[in-house]
Tab-separated table of C-alpha atoms in Angstrom:
chain	number	residue	atom	x	y	z
A	1	UNK	CA	1.642	21.156	20.269
A	2	UNK	CA	-0.002	22.862	23.202
A	3	UNK	CA	-3.480	22.337	24.604
A	4	UNK	CA	-4.454	25.775	23.282
A	5	UNK	CA	-3.460	24.799	19.749
A	6	UNK	CA	-5.403	21.542	20.014
A	7	UNK	CA	-8.539	23.308	21.235
A	8	UNK	CA	-8.403	26.014	18.536
A	9	UNK	CA	-11.640	25.711	16.496
A	10	UNK	CA	-10.046	27.298	13.387
A	11	UNK	CA	-8.934	23.932	12.000
A	12	UNK	CA	-12.405	22.449	12.325
A	13	UNK	CA	-14.047	25.522	10.772
A	14	UNK	CA	-11.696	25.130	7.784
A	15	UNK	CA	-12.788	21.508	7.474
A	16	UNK	CA	-16.441	22.533	7.542
A	17	UNK	CA	-15.665	24.864	4.639
A	18	UNK	CA	-14.018	22.016	2.694
A	19	UNK	CA	-17.037	19.797	3.347
A	20	UNK	CA	-19.508	22.523	2.325
A	21	UNK	CA	-17.681	22.996	-0.978
A	22	UNK	CA	-17.431	19.208	-1.321
A	23	UNK	CA	-21.228	19.042	-1.072
A	24	UNK	CA	-21.494	21.593	-3.903
A	25	UNK	CA	-19.070	19.475	-5.915
A	26	UNK	CA	-21.116	16.333	-5.283
A	27	UNK	CA	-24.337	18.070	-6.305
A	28	UNK	CA	-22.723	19.018	-9.636
A	29	UNK	CA	-21.478	15.458	-10.317
A	30	UNK	CA	-23.642	13.120	-8.212
A	31	UNK	CA	-23.265	9.960	-10.317
A	32	UNK	CA	-19.719	10.130	-11.646
A	33	UNK	CA	-17.888	12.419	-9.255
A	34	UNK	CA	-14.967	14.520	-10.473
A	35	UNK	CA	-12.606	11.545	-10.828
A	36	UNK	CA	-10.114	9.927	-8.487
A	37	UNK	CA	-7.493	12.387	-7.284
A	38	UNK	CA	-9.285	15.394	-8.792
A	39	UNK	CA	-10.794	16.893	-5.636
A	40	UNK	CA	-8.068	19.564	-5.441
A	41	UNK	CA	-8.544	20.634	-9.071
A	42	UNK	CA	-12.333	20.718	-8.868
A	43	UNK	CA	-12.193	22.542	-5.522
A	44	UNK	CA	-10.684	25.762	-6.925
A	45	UNK	CA	-13.586	26.934	-9.108
A	46	UNK	CA	-16.087	26.223	-6.318
A	47	UNK	CA	-13.944	27.701	-3.530
A	48	UNK	CA	-15.431	30.481	-1.422
A	49	UNK	CA	-13.348	33.588	-0.754
A	50	UNK	CA	-13.051	32.751	2.941
A	51	UNK	CA	-12.222	29.061	2.399
A	52	UNK	CA	-8.643	27.824	2.536
A	53	UNK	CA	-6.782	26.136	-0.294
A	54	UNK	CA	-6.754	22.357	-0.044
A	55	UNK	CA	-6.012	19.226	-2.096
A	56	UNK	CA	-8.048	16.765	0.024
A	57	UNK	CA	-11.473	17.013	1.616
A	58	UNK	CA	-10.178	16.033	5.084
A	59	UNK	CA	-12.913	13.414	5.269
A	60	UNK	CA	-12.790	10.133	3.424
A	61	UNK	CA	-16.583	10.118	3.125
A	62	UNK	CA	-16.695	13.562	1.496
A	63	UNK	CA	-13.632	12.789	-0.641
A	64	UNK	CA	-15.112	9.508	-1.895
A	65	UNK	CA	-18.473	11.129	-2.576
A	66	UNK	CA	-16.880	13.997	-4.524
A	67	UNK	CA	-14.413	11.915	-6.521
A	68	UNK	CA	-16.486	8.806	-7.293
A	69	UNK	CA	-20.071	9.997	-6.822
A	70	UNK	CA	-22.833	8.098	-5.109
A	71	UNK	CA	-21.940	4.682	-6.649
A	72	UNK	CA	-18.385	4.965	-5.337
A	73	UNK	CA	-19.595	5.871	-1.857
A	74	UNK	CA	-21.942	2.866	-1.854
A	75	UNK	CA	-19.085	0.521	-2.844
A	76	UNK	CA	-16.768	2.116	-0.277
A	77	UNK	CA	-19.443	1.707	2.392
A	78	UNK	CA	-20.050	-1.922	1.407
A	79	UNK	CA	-16.313	-2.636	1.631
A	80	UNK	CA	-16.056	-1.310	5.179
A	81	UNK	CA	-19.442	-2.808	6.138
A	82	UNK	CA	-17.864	-6.262	5.729
A	83	UNK	CA	-15.253	-5.300	8.323
A	84	UNK	CA	-17.882	-3.920	10.708
A	85	UNK	CA	-20.066	-7.006	10.291
A	86	UNK	CA	-17.142	-9.351	10.967
A	87	UNK	CA	-16.259	-7.333	14.062
A	88	UNK	CA	-19.855	-7.534	15.220
A	89	UNK	CA	-19.840	-11.320	14.688
A	90	UNK	CA	-16.608	-11.599	16.627
A	91	UNK	CA	-18.198	-9.886	19.605
A	92	UNK	CA	-21.602	-11.628	19.444
A	93	UNK	CA	-20.226	-15.172	19.118
A	94	UNK	CA	-17.959	-14.665	22.106
A	95	UNK	CA	-14.893	-15.532	20.015
A	96	UNK	CA	-13.296	-12.298	21.223
A	97	UNK	CA	-12.485	-14.021	24.519
A	98	UNK	CA	-9.857	-16.192	22.830
A	99	UNK	CA	-8.803	-13.912	19.951
A	100	UNK	CA	-7.267	-10.881	21.643
A	101	UNK	CA	-4.850	-10.022	18.797
A	102	UNK	CA	-7.815	-9.878	16.443
A	103	UNK	CA	-9.736	-7.673	18.868
A	104	UNK	CA	-6.751	-5.308	18.957
A	105	UNK	CA	-6.584	-5.200	15.156
A	106	UNK	CA	-10.314	-4.508	14.975
A	107	UNK	CA	-10.180	-1.665	17.493
A	108	UNK	CA	-7.170	-0.150	15.731
A	109	UNK	CA	-8.884	-0.371	12.350
A	110	UNK	CA	-12.079	1.130	13.723
A	111	UNK	CA	-10.121	4.046	15.225
A	112	UNK	CA	-8.287	4.498	11.903
A	113	UNK	CA	-11.571	4.519	9.990
A	114	UNK	CA	-13.167	7.024	12.366
A	115	UNK	CA	-10.077	9.241	12.121
A	116	UNK	CA	-10.275	9.073	8.315
A	117	UNK	CA	-13.756	10.598	8.534
A	118	UNK	CA	-12.131	13.807	9.862
A	119	UNK	CA	-8.704	13.755	8.227
A	120	UNK	CA	-6.764	12.545	5.181
A	121	UNK	CA	-5.511	9.234	6.596
A	122	UNK	CA	-6.657	7.147	3.632
A	123	UNK	CA	-4.926	9.522	1.196
A	124	UNK	CA	-1.478	8.515	2.445
A	125	UNK	CA	-0.292	5.359	0.656
A	126	UNK	CA	1.842	4.139	3.574
A	127	UNK	CA	-1.000	4.491	6.071
A	128	UNK	CA	-3.425	2.869	3.663
A	129	UNK	CA	-1.034	-0.032	3.064
A	130	UNK	CA	-0.758	-0.669	6.795
A	131	UNK	CA	-4.535	-0.433	7.227
A	132	UNK	CA	-5.152	-2.910	4.396
A	133	UNK	CA	-2.551	-5.324	5.799
A	134	UNK	CA	-4.216	-5.127	9.224
A	135	UNK	CA	-7.640	-5.576	7.614
A	136	UNK	CA	-6.392	-8.652	5.772
A	137	UNK	CA	-5.119	-10.152	9.020
A	138	UNK	CA	-8.371	-9.309	10.772
A	139	UNK	CA	-10.497	-10.926	8.062
A	140	UNK	CA	-8.183	-13.940	7.689
A	141	UNK	CA	-8.579	-14.841	11.329
A	142	UNK	CA	-12.335	-14.829	10.811
A	143	UNK	CA	-12.221	-17.806	8.466
A	144	UNK	CA	-12.183	-20.119	11.492
A	145	UNK	CA	-15.686	-18.894	12.398
A	146	UNK	CA	-17.174	-19.664	8.977
A	147	UNK	CA	-18.677	-23.002	7.975
A	148	UNK	CA	-16.655	-25.279	5.705
A	149	UNK	CA	-16.247	-23.821	2.225
A	150	UNK	CA	-17.837	-26.005	-0.465
A	151	UNK	CA	-15.424	-27.369	-3.061
A	152	UNK	CA	-17.677	-26.627	-6.045
A	153	UNK	CA	-18.827	-22.990	-6.383
A	154	UNK	CA	-22.573	-22.473	-6.404
A	155	UNK	CA	-24.461	-20.624	-9.116
A	156	UNK	CA	-24.801	-17.667	-6.735
A	157	UNK	CA	-21.026	-17.599	-6.185
A	158	UNK	CA	-20.403	-17.569	-9.912
A	159	UNK	CA	-22.747	-14.608	-10.401
A	160	UNK	CA	-21.192	-12.740	-7.486
A	161	UNK	CA	-17.727	-13.358	-8.925
A	162	UNK	CA	-18.826	-12.203	-12.368
A	163	UNK	CA	-20.435	-9.097	-10.854
A	164	UNK	CA	-17.272	-8.316	-8.890
A	165	UNK	CA	-15.141	-8.716	-12.034
A	166	UNK	CA	-17.492	-6.386	-13.936
A	167	UNK	CA	-17.319	-3.778	-11.155
A	168	UNK	CA	-13.508	-3.989	-11.138
A	169	UNK	CA	-13.429	-3.525	-14.924
A	170	UNK	CA	-15.734	-0.493	-14.676
A	171	UNK	CA	-13.637	0.973	-11.888
A	172	UNK	CA	-10.469	0.478	-13.937
A	173	UNK	CA	-12.178	2.251	-16.828
A	174	UNK	CA	-13.175	5.188	-14.628
A	175	UNK	CA	-9.671	5.719	-13.263
A	176	UNK	CA	-7.810	5.207	-16.553
A	177	UNK	CA	-8.263	8.768	-17.847
A	178	UNK	CA	-6.880	10.565	-14.757
A	179	UNK	CA	-4.160	7.917	-14.477
A	180	UNK	CA	-3.031	8.441	-18.070
A	181	UNK	CA	-3.130	12.222	-17.557
A	182	UNK	CA	-0.932	11.910	-14.479
A	183	UNK	CA	1.374	9.546	-16.347
A	184	UNK	CA	1.713	12.084	-19.152
A	185	UNK	CA	2.401	14.918	-16.724
A	186	UNK	CA	5.052	12.750	-15.082
A	187	UNK	CA	6.879	12.322	-18.380
A	188	UNK	CA	5.832	8.698	-18.838
A	189	UNK	CA	7.529	7.550	-15.616
A	190	UNK	CA	5.379	5.159	-13.594
A	191	UNK	CA	6.992	6.043	-10.237
A	192	UNK	CA	4.900	8.512	-8.180
A	193	UNK	CA	1.927	8.499	-10.584
């Protein structure tokens, strides 16, 4: 790739078109979204004549907003807010001076997350798997900074656990219909669904 190809604004103007249509899509389905993996199908009817064909929004924020609605974006933001908060704590406490591998993981994850805001990084299963493995390592190292975990869960912990289980059940319910459709289209084979 040459410098001229990298500086060509055509790619970014295409992305702006995807995002503009994604905003229309969100405004039609603000609370439920169009369903996980359905951005490409919902994009066609809303597509402008000058907009390019696409299967992904080229922004994880727009994609999440379109496919899962506002509740999905809030949950997605809360998930990554934990990572950002832990990174902030790492820097503020001064623990970064002795935990260089963790600092490297955090910077890499932050770069990956910022890149996902402008591209389809989180839509690739292999990239997502590596990011989640790195995130797990980053968060695991942080356990040393936390106070000792009580042996008996508190009432608050029980309610948080119950709430998390309820949210997971709701999420599973939301994705079941498109999953079963994809499974049917794939002839009942679970590979590549």
